[in-house]
């Protein structure tokens, strides 16, 4: 039997949680292992479950049952990604402010869906499969916003050109790519390392996925 995709949900509205469960109930390979409705429950969830594949997170959840102030999810996301490198984060939120999304993308989230994106919510199981394969997913309205800050990663035109070549010829080795664009293999490796750092990824394939999904390369 193949490995199930283990999901945890962080959302403070029971109706929305039930909606996610309804969307995912027929996806036999997707397993919801836990739910948190506030920050305290989220901390306990992360301490208890080390095998989470994907966290579905709302941004505005309370600190606790007693404390209705918003838990600082935005500050926690980078820590989650750093301390749980095998766990991917999908944000589903009503918020669509560009600066907020930019900060979360910089932190390394794997997707962002706005709650009124009915088409994406209906396709939630498919989106989770994509993210589990290492792909990124953003609502169409979010993609448009992301294209407004193409340069926010600080990638140079030369870096984007090299990444575009790698994307066009994914089966070529680094040495073959270097020969094609007429640079030394060591220079290509240095350039790719810089790209990985800028995009907060660890491999060429991940860099290509992220750059395509963000509209940085065709």
Coordinates of C-alpha atoms in Angstrom, one line a residue:
X1 CA 0.0 0.0 0.0
X2 CA 1.4 3.4 -0.9
X3 CA 2.1 6.0 1.7
X4 CA -0.9 8.1 2.7
X5 CA -0.7 11.9 2.6
X6 CA -1.0 12.9 6.2
X7 CA -2.8 16.2 6.7
X8 CA -3.3 18.5 9.7
X9 CA -5.7 21.4 9.7
X10 CA -5.3 24.7 11.5
X11 CA -8.7 26.5 11.3
X12 CA -10.9 28.1 14.0
X13 CA -14.3 27.7 12.2
X14 CA -15.8 24.2 12.6
X15 CA -17.9 24.7 9.5
X16 CA -14.8 25.3 7.4
X17 CA -13.1 22.3 8.9
X18 CA -16.2 20.1 8.1
X19 CA -16.0 21.5 4.6
X20 CA -12.4 20.4 4.1
X21 CA -13.3 17.0 5.6
X22 CA -16.2 16.7 3.1
X23 CA -13.9 17.6 0.2
X24 CA -11.3 15.0 1.2
X25 CA -13.4 12.1 2.4
X26 CA -13.4 10.3 -1.0
X27 CA -9.6 10.7 -1.4
X28 CA -8.5 7.4 0.1
X29 CA -4.8 8.3 0.0
X30 CA -5.3 11.5 2.1
X31 CA -5.6 11.1 5.8
X32 CA -6.5 13.9 8.2
X33 CA -4.6 13.1 11.3
X34 CA -5.4 16.1 13.5
X35 CA -7.1 19.4 13.8
X36 CA -6.1 22.6 15.7
X37 CA -8.5 25.5 16.3
X38 CA -6.1 27.9 18.0
X39 CA -2.4 28.6 18.6
X40 CA -2.1 26.5 21.7
X41 CA -3.6 23.5 20.0
X42 CA -1.3 24.1 17.0
X43 CA 1.8 24.0 19.2
X44 CA 0.6 20.8 20.8
X45 CA -0.2 19.3 17.4
X46 CA 3.3 20.0 16.1
X47 CA 4.9 18.5 19.2
X48 CA 2.8 15.4 18.9
X49 CA 2.8 14.6 15.2
X50 CA 6.2 14.4 13.5
X51 CA 4.9 12.7 10.4
X52 CA 2.7 15.5 9.0
X53 CA 3.1 15.8 5.2
X54 CA 1.0 19.0 4.7
X55 CA -0.4 21.6 7.1
X56 CA -3.5 23.4 5.9
X57 CA -3.4 26.7 7.8
X58 CA -5.6 29.7 8.2
X59 CA -3.8 32.8 9.3
X60 CA -6.3 34.3 11.7
X61 CA -6.8 31.9 14.5
X62 CA -7.0 32.8 18.2
X63 CA -4.2 32.3 20.7
X64 CA -6.3 29.9 22.8
X65 CA -9.9 29.1 23.8
X66 CA -9.7 31.9 26.5
X67 CA -7.5 34.3 24.6
X68 CA -9.3 35.5 21.4
X69 CA -6.4 37.7 20.2
X70 CA -4.9 36.5 16.9
X71 CA -2.0 33.9 17.2
X72 CA 1.1 35.1 15.4
X73 CA 0.9 32.5 12.6
X74 CA 2.9 34.7 10.3
X75 CA 5.9 34.7 12.6
X76 CA 5.5 30.9 13.2
X77 CA 5.5 29.8 9.6
X78 CA 9.2 30.2 9.0
X79 CA 9.9 28.3 12.2
X80 CA 7.6 25.5 11.2
X81 CA 9.3 25.1 7.9
X82 CA 12.7 25.2 9.4
X83 CA 12.0 22.7 12.2
X84 CA 9.8 20.4 10.1
X85 CA 11.6 20.3 6.7
X86 CA 9.4 17.4 5.5
X87 CA 6.2 19.2 6.2
X88 CA 4.7 21.5 3.5
X89 CA 2.5 24.4 4.3
X90 CA -0.7 25.4 2.4
X91 CA -2.3 28.6 3.5
X92 CA -6.1 29.0 3.0
X93 CA -7.2 32.5 4.0
X94 CA -9.6 35.3 3.3
X95 CA -6.6 37.7 3.2
X96 CA -5.0 38.5 -0.2
X97 CA -2.7 41.4 0.6
X98 CA 0.4 41.4 -1.5
X99 CA 3.0 42.1 1.2
X100 CA 1.5 39.3 3.4
X101 CA 1.7 36.8 0.6
X102 CA 5.2 37.9 -0.4
X103 CA 6.4 37.3 3.2
X104 CA 4.9 33.9 3.3
X105 CA 6.3 32.9 -0.1
X106 CA 9.7 34.1 1.2
X107 CA 9.2 31.9 4.2
X108 CA 8.8 28.8 2.0
X109 CA 5.1 28.0 1.9
X110 CA 4.0 25.6 -0.8
X111 CA 0.7 27.2 -1.6
X112 CA -1.8 30.0 -0.9
X113 CA -5.5 29.7 -1.7
X114 CA -8.0 32.5 -0.9
X115 CA -11.2 31.1 0.7
X116 CA -13.5 32.6 -1.9
X117 CA -11.6 30.7 -4.7
X118 CA -14.4 28.2 -5.0
X119 CA -12.8 26.3 -7.9
X120 CA -9.6 25.7 -5.9
X121 CA -11.5 24.7 -2.7
X122 CA -13.4 22.1 -4.8
X123 CA -10.1 20.8 -6.1
X124 CA -8.5 20.6 -2.7
X125 CA -7.6 16.9 -2.9
X126 CA -5.9 17.5 -6.2
X127 CA -4.0 20.5 -4.9
X128 CA -2.8 18.5 -1.9
X129 CA -1.5 15.8 -4.2
X130 CA 0.4 18.4 -6.2
X131 CA 1.9 19.9 -3.1
X132 CA 2.9 16.5 -1.8
X133 CA 4.8 15.9 -5.1
X134 CA 6.8 19.1 -4.4
X135 CA 4.8 21.4 -6.6
X136 CA 3.4 24.8 -5.6
X137 CA -0.1 26.0 -5.9
X138 CA -1.6 29.5 -5.8
X139 CA -5.1 30.8 -6.6
X140 CA -5.2 32.5 -10.0
X141 CA -5.8 35.9 -8.3
X142 CA -2.7 35.3 -6.2
X143 CA -0.5 34.3 -9.2
X144 CA -1.4 37.7 -10.7
X145 CA -0.3 39.5 -7.6
X146 CA 2.9 37.5 -7.4
X147 CA 3.9 38.5 -10.9
X148 CA 3.9 42.1 -9.7
X149 CA 7.0 41.4 -7.7
X150 CA 8.9 39.2 -10.0
X151 CA 12.2 40.7 -8.9
X152 CA 11.4 40.4 -5.2
X153 CA 13.7 37.4 -5.0
X154 CA 16.6 39.5 -6.3
X155 CA 17.3 37.1 -9.2
X156 CA 19.3 38.7 -12.0
X157 CA 18.3 38.4 -15.6
X158 CA 21.3 36.1 -16.1
X159 CA 20.1 33.8 -13.3
X160 CA 16.6 33.7 -14.8
X161 CA 18.1 32.9 -18.2
X162 CA 20.1 30.0 -16.8
X163 CA 17.1 28.7 -14.9
X164 CA 15.0 28.9 -18.0
X165 CA 17.5 26.8 -19.9
X166 CA 17.5 24.2 -17.1
X167 CA 13.6 24.2 -17.2
X168 CA 13.6 23.8 -21.0
X169 CA 16.1 20.8 -20.9
X170 CA 15.4 19.1 -17.5
X171 CA 17.2 15.9 -18.6
X172 CA 20.5 17.6 -19.2
X173 CA 23.3 17.3 -16.6
X174 CA 24.7 20.5 -15.1
X175 CA 27.8 19.9 -17.2
X176 CA 25.7 19.7 -20.4
X177 CA 23.8 22.9 -19.5
X178 CA 27.1 24.7 -18.8
X179 CA 28.4 23.6 -22.2
X180 CA 25.2 24.8 -23.9
X181 CA 25.3 28.3 -22.5
X182 CA 29.1 28.4 -22.8
X183 CA 30.2 28.8 -19.2
X184 CA 32.3 26.8 -16.9
X185 CA 30.6 24.0 -14.9
X186 CA 31.9 25.6 -11.7
X187 CA 30.3 28.9 -12.6
X188 CA 27.0 27.2 -13.3
X189 CA 27.1 25.4 -9.9
X190 CA 27.8 28.7 -8.2
X191 CA 24.9 30.4 -10.1
X192 CA 22.5 27.6 -9.2
X193 CA 23.5 27.7 -5.6
X194 CA 22.7 31.4 -5.5
X195 CA 19.3 30.7 -7.2
X196 CA 18.5 28.0 -4.6
X197 CA 19.3 30.4 -1.8
X198 CA 17.2 33.2 -3.3
X199 CA 14.2 30.9 -3.8
X200 CA 14.6 29.1 -0.5
X201 CA 14.9 25.6 -2.2
X202 CA 17.4 22.8 -2.2
X203 CA 17.4 21.4 -5.7
X204 CA 17.3 22.4 -9.4
X205 CA 13.9 20.7 -9.8
X206 CA 12.4 22.6 -6.8
X207 CA 13.8 25.8 -8.2
X208 CA 12.2 25.2 -11.6
X209 CA 8.9 24.3 -10.0
X210 CA 8.9 27.4 -7.8
X211 CA 10.0 29.8 -10.5
X212 CA 7.4 28.5 -12.9
X213 CA 4.6 28.8 -10.3
X214 CA 5.6 32.3 -9.4
X215 CA 5.8 33.3 -13.0
X216 CA 9.5 34.0 -12.9
X217 CA 10.1 31.8 -15.9
X218 CA 7.8 30.4 -18.7

